[in-house]
Amino acid sequence: MKTFLALVFTALISLPAHAMDGSWFGVGGAYESPSSGGRETGAGLTLEGGYWYLGNVAYGGYFKSSFLGENDRVPGSTLNLYDLGAFLKAGTEAGLYGKIQLGLGIVDGNTAGLRLSDGLGLSFGLGGGFLFPVTDTFHIGPEVIYRHLTAGDGGDQISIGALVAYGF
């Protein structure tokens, strides 16, 4: 195991360093887990686009949807979260970055056809990730985001996933 970790570390630090440049569009998938409140876990999908400014600071917009399955494990119920907003990223030349998000969050839940816990509110996210350059324009890497939602009854959510980005 130590040999494997040493190889991974060596591969990470030997990646070619270069500053990000220009616009990009990314698609991500994630495992979603509320860290407060409900017991639901599920899958998430993220679409984002932005512009790298000065090679290490980026700004842009995103749309995120989280499909958390049954609401409080009630059969036939659903709980979905949607988020639309803006973000700022700050990164290193090696690909490591931090991210701050601010947006509008929508909670969409129902039980046996009855709507519940619906709401519109603010969402705030904080996280980071690492983008591995596959080519000059194609990057892929892990991303972890913590979000706080004020919609519905409010709550916190953790997303652990991957992002595929294409620069142009």
Coordinates of C-alpha atoms in Angstrom, one line a residue:
M1 CA 0.0 0.0 0.0
K2 CA 2.8 2.4 0.8
T3 CA 4.3 1.8 -2.6
F4 CA 1.0 2.5 -4.3
L5 CA 0.6 5.8 -2.4
A6 CA 4.2 6.8 -3.3
L7 CA 3.5 6.1 -7.0
V8 CA 0.2 8.2 -6.9
F9 CA 2.0 11.0 -5.1
T10 CA 4.9 11.0 -7.6
A11 CA 2.5 11.0 -10.5
L12 CA 0.6 14.0 -9.1
I13 CA 3.7 16.1 -8.5
S14 CA 5.2 15.2 -11.8
L15 CA 2.2 16.4 -13.9
P16 CA 3.1 19.3 -16.2
A17 CA 2.3 22.6 -14.5
H18 CA 0.5 25.2 -16.6
A19 CA -1.9 28.0 -15.8
M20 CA -5.5 27.7 -16.9
D21 CA -6.5 30.0 -19.7
G22 CA -9.8 31.1 -21.3
S23 CA -13.3 29.8 -21.1
W24 CA -14.5 26.3 -20.2
F25 CA -17.6 24.1 -19.9
G26 CA -17.8 21.3 -17.4
V27 CA -20.1 18.4 -16.6
G28 CA -19.9 16.6 -13.2
G29 CA -21.5 13.8 -11.4
A30 CA -21.6 13.2 -7.6
Y31 CA -22.7 11.2 -4.7
E32 CA -24.9 13.4 -2.6
S33 CA -25.5 13.2 1.1
P34 CA -27.4 15.6 3.4
S35 CA -25.2 16.2 6.5
S36 CA -28.1 17.5 8.5
G37 CA -31.7 16.5 8.7
G38 CA -32.8 13.7 6.4
R39 CA -31.3 10.3 5.8
E40 CA -31.5 10.4 2.0
T41 CA -28.5 9.9 -0.2
G42 CA -28.5 10.0 -4.0
A43 CA -26.9 11.2 -7.2
G44 CA -26.2 14.7 -8.5
L45 CA -25.5 16.3 -11.8
T46 CA -23.7 19.6 -12.3
L47 CA -23.2 21.8 -15.4
E48 CA -20.9 24.7 -15.1
G49 CA -19.1 27.2 -17.3
G50 CA -16.6 29.9 -16.6
Y51 CA -13.6 32.0 -17.5
W52 CA -10.1 31.8 -16.1
Y53 CA -8.8 35.3 -15.4
L54 CA -5.0 35.8 -14.9
G55 CA -4.5 32.0 -15.1
N56 CA -5.5 31.2 -11.5
V57 CA -8.8 32.9 -10.7
A58 CA -12.0 31.9 -12.4
Y59 CA -15.6 33.1 -12.3
G60 CA -18.7 31.6 -13.9
G61 CA -22.2 30.1 -13.4
Y62 CA -23.5 26.6 -12.6
F63 CA -26.7 24.5 -12.4
K64 CA -26.8 21.6 -10.0
S65 CA -29.5 19.0 -9.4
S66 CA -29.5 16.4 -6.7
F67 CA -31.9 13.4 -6.8
L68 CA -32.1 12.1 -3.3
G69 CA -34.7 9.4 -3.7
E70 CA -37.3 8.7 -1.0
N71 CA -38.2 11.6 1.4
D72 CA -37.5 10.3 4.9
R73 CA -37.6 6.7 3.5
V74 CA -41.4 7.0 2.8
P75 CA -42.2 4.6 -0.1
G76 CA -43.5 6.5 -3.2
S77 CA -42.0 9.9 -2.1
T78 CA -39.3 11.9 -3.7
L79 CA -36.8 14.6 -2.7
N80 CA -34.9 16.6 -5.3
L81 CA -32.8 19.7 -4.9
Y82 CA -32.0 22.2 -7.7
D83 CA -29.5 25.0 -7.5
L84 CA -28.7 27.8 -10.0
G85 CA -25.9 30.4 -9.2
A86 CA -22.5 31.8 -9.7
F87 CA -19.0 30.8 -8.4
L88 CA -15.5 32.0 -7.9
K89 CA -12.5 29.6 -8.1
A90 CA -8.9 30.2 -7.2
G91 CA -6.3 27.6 -8.4
T92 CA -2.7 26.6 -8.6
E93 CA -0.8 25.9 -11.8
A94 CA -0.7 22.2 -10.8
G95 CA -4.5 22.1 -11.0
L96 CA -5.6 22.2 -7.3
Y97 CA -8.4 24.7 -6.7
G98 CA -10.8 26.1 -4.1
K99 CA -14.4 27.2 -4.9
I100 CA -17.1 29.4 -3.4
Q101 CA -20.7 29.2 -4.7
L102 CA -23.7 31.4 -4.2
G103 CA -27.1 30.7 -5.8
L104 CA -30.8 30.1 -5.5
G105 CA -31.8 26.7 -4.1
I106 CA -35.1 24.9 -4.8
V107 CA -36.4 22.0 -2.7
D108 CA -38.9 19.8 -4.5
G109 CA -40.4 17.0 -2.4
N110 CA -43.6 15.0 -2.4
T111 CA -45.1 12.1 -0.5
A112 CA -47.9 10.0 -2.1
G113 CA -48.7 12.9 -4.4
L114 CA -48.8 15.5 -1.7
R115 CA -46.2 18.3 -2.0
L116 CA -44.1 19.0 1.1
S117 CA -40.9 20.8 2.1
D118 CA -41.0 22.8 -1.1
G119 CA -39.2 26.1 -1.0
L120 CA -37.0 28.6 -2.7
G121 CA -34.0 30.0 -0.8
L122 CA -30.3 30.8 -0.9
S123 CA -27.6 28.3 -1.2
F124 CA -24.0 28.8 -0.3
G125 CA -21.2 26.3 -1.2
L126 CA -17.6 25.9 -0.3
G127 CA -15.3 23.2 -1.7
G128 CA -12.4 22.4 -4.0
G129 CA -10.9 19.8 -6.3
F130 CA -8.1 18.9 -8.6
L131 CA -8.1 19.0 -12.4
F132 CA -5.8 16.6 -14.2
P133 CA -4.8 17.8 -17.7
V134 CA -5.6 15.0 -20.2
T135 CA -4.8 17.4 -23.1
D136 CA -4.3 21.1 -23.4
T137 CA -8.1 21.6 -23.5
F138 CA -9.5 18.5 -21.7
H139 CA -9.3 18.1 -17.9
I140 CA -10.8 15.6 -15.5
G141 CA -10.7 15.4 -11.7
P142 CA -12.4 15.0 -8.3
E143 CA -14.4 17.7 -6.5
V144 CA -15.9 18.0 -3.1
I145 CA -18.5 20.7 -2.2
Y146 CA -20.2 21.5 1.0
R147 CA -23.5 23.4 0.5
H148 CA -25.9 25.1 3.0
L149 CA -29.5 25.5 1.7
T150 CA -32.0 27.9 3.3
A151 CA -34.9 26.6 1.1
G152 CA -37.6 24.5 2.7
D153 CA -36.5 23.5 6.2
G154 CA -32.9 24.3 5.4
G155 CA -30.0 21.9 5.7
D156 CA -26.5 21.1 4.7
Q157 CA -25.3 18.8 1.9
I158 CA -22.0 17.2 0.9
S159 CA -21.2 16.4 -2.7
I160 CA -18.3 14.0 -3.6
G161 CA -17.8 13.6 -7.3
A162 CA -15.9 14.2 -10.5
L163 CA -15.8 17.0 -13.0
V164 CA -14.9 16.8 -16.7
A165 CA -14.1 20.1 -18.3
Y166 CA -13.4 21.2 -21.8
G167 CA -11.6 24.5 -22.4
F168 CA -11.9 26.7 -25.4

